[in-house]
Coordinates of C-alpha atoms in Angstrom, one line a residue:
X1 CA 0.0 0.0 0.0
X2 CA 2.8 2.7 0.8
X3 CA 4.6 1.6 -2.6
X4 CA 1.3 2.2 -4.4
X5 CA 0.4 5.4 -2.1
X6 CA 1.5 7.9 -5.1
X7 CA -1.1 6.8 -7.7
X8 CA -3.7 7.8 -5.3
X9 CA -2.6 11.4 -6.7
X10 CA -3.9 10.1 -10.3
X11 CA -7.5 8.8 -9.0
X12 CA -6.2 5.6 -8.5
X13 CA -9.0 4.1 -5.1
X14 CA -7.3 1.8 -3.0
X15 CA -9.1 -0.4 -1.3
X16 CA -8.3 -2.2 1.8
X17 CA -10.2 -5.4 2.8
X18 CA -10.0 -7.5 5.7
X19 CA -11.6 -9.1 8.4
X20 CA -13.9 -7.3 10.2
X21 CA -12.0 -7.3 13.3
X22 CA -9.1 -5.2 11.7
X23 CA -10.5 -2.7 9.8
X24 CA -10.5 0.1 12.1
X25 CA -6.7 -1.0 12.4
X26 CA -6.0 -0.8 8.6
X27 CA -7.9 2.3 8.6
X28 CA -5.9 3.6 11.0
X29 CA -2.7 3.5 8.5
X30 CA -4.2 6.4 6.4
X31 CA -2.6 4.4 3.4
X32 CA -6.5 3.3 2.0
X33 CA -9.5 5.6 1.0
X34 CA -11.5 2.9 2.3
X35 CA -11.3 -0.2 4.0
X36 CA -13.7 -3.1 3.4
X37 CA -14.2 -6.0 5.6
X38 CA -14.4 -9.2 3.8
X39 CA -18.1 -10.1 3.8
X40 CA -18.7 -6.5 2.3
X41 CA -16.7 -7.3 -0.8
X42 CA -20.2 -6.1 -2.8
X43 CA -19.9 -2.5 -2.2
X44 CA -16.6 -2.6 -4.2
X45 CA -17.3 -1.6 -7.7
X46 CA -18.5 -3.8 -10.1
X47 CA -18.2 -1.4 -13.4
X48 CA -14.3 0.3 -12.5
X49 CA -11.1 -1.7 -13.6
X50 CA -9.8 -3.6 -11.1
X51 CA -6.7 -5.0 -9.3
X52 CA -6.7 -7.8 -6.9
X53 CA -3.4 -8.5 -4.9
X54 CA -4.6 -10.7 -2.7
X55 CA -2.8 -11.9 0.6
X56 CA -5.0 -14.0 2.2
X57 CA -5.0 -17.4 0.0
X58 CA -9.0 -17.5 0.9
X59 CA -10.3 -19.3 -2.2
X60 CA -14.2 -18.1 -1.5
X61 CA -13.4 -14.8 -0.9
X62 CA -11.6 -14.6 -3.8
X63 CA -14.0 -16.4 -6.1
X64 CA -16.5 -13.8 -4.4
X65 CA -14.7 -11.1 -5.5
X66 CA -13.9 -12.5 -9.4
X67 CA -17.6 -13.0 -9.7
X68 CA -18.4 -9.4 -8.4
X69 CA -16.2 -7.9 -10.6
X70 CA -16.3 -10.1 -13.9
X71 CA -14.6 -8.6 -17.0
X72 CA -13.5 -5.8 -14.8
X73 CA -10.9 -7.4 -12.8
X74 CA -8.4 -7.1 -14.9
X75 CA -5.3 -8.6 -12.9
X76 CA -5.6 -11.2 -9.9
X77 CA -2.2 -12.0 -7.8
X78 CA -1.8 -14.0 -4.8
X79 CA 1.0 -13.0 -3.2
X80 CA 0.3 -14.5 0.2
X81 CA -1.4 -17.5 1.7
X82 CA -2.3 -16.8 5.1
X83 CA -5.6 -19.1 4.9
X84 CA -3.9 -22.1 3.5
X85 CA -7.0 -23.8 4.4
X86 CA -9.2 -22.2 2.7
X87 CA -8.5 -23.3 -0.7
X88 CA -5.8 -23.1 -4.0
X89 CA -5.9 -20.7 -6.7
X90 CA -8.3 -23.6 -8.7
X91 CA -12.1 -22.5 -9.2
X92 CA -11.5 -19.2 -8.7
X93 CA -14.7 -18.2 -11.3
X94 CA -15.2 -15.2 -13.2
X95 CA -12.4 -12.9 -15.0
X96 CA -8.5 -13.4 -15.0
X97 CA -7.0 -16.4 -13.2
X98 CA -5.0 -15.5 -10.0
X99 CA -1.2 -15.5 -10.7
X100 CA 1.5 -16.2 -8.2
X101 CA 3.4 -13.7 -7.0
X102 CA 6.8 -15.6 -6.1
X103 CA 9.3 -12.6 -4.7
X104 CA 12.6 -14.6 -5.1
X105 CA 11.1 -15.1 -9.1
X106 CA 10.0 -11.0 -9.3
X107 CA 13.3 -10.5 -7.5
X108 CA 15.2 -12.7 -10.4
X109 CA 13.9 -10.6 -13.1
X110 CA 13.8 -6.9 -12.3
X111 CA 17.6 -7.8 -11.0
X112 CA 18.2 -8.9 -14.8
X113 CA 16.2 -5.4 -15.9
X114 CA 17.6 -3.1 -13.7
X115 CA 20.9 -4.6 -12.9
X116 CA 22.3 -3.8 -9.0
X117 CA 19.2 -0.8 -8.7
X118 CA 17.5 -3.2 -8.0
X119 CA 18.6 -3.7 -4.4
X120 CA 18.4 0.0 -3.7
X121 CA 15.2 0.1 -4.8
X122 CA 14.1 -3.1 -2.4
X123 CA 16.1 -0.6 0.4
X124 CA 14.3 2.4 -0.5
X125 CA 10.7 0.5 -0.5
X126 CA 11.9 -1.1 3.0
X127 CA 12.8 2.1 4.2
X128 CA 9.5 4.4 3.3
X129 CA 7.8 1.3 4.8
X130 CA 10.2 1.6 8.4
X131 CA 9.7 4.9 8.2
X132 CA 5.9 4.3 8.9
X133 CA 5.7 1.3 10.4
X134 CA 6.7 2.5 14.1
X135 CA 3.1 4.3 14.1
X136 CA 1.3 1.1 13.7
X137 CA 3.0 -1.7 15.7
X138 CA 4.5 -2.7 19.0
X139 CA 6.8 -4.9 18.9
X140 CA 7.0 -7.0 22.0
X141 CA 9.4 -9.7 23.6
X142 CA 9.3 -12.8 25.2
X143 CA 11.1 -15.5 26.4
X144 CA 10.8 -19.1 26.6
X145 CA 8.2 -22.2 25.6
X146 CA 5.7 -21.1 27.8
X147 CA 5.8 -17.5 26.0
X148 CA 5.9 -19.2 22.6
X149 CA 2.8 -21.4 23.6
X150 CA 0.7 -18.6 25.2
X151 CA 1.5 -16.4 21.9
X152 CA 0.3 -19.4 19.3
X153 CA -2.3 -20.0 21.4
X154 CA -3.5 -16.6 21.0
X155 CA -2.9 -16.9 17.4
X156 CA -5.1 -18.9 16.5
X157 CA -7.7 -18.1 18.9
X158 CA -8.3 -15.1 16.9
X159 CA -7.0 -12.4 19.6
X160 CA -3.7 -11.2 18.9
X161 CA -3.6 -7.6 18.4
X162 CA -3.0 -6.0 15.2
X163 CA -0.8 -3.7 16.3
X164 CA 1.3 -5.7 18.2
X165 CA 4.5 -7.5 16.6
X166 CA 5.8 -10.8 19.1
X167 CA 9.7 -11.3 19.1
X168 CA 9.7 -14.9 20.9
X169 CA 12.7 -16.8 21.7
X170 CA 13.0 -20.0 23.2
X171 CA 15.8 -18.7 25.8

């Protein structure tokens, strides 16, 4: 979102969506002129061209959101799978088929393109994303296997805090 922050400038809407537990938090970044929670993926346009980098790996929610947008999706990349288990990119219905985004591949090829700019690009990107980041999270630290338990555990119990970042070591 920070890296495609500029095109805002050129009427570009970006659209945040996530769970409905997090979008005051992603609100909260400024980076989005909205924020959608996932079962509201309807009010996104159906007539504008669309982008879809999606980084949840949710097949239905994906599949909702080709079939809402049909012919205007125009590009559909998964670039993360945080919802393993909730399906491939097979079946997802409706416009493009979702294409992997594989950084070390990307990487591979804008390194042939641009040569060694390439890294200070990545370093610029990491930075304007540091720069920013400190207003969001916490980072926190703990120690130990009972930390590391108590931390999963809260995981996947659906109540970790968005803005909080774990460091856990086992010593």
């Amino acid at each position: 979102a920070i890296e495609l922050a500029p095109l805002r400038a050129s009427g570009l809407e970006l659209v945040g969506l996530t769970s409905p537990g997090r979008v005051d938090f992603v609100a909260s970044s400024g980076l989005y002129d909205r924020v959608v929670a996932y079962p509201d993926t309807e009010s996104l346009a159906a007539d504008e061209p669309t982008v879809l980098l999606d980084f949840a790996g949710d097949a239905g929610l994906r599949g909702r959101i080709h079939a809402h947008c049909g012919a205007a999706l125009r590009h559909s990349a998964a670039v993360g799978i945080t919802h393993h288990e909730a399906g491939s990119l097979e079946g997802a219905p409706g416009g493009v088929r979702p294409q992997i985004f594989f950084a070390p591949a990307q990487y591979a090829k804008r390194r042939q393109e641009w040569g060694s700019a390439v890294d200070q690009k990545l370093a610029a990107g990491w930075q304007a994303f540091l720069s920013r980041a400190h207003d969001w999270f916490e980072i926190r630290t703990a120690h130990g296997g009972e930390a590391i338990t108590a931390a999963w555990r809260e995981m996947l119990g659906g109540r970790t805090d968005a803005r909080v970042g774990q460091m856990l070591h086992w010593t």
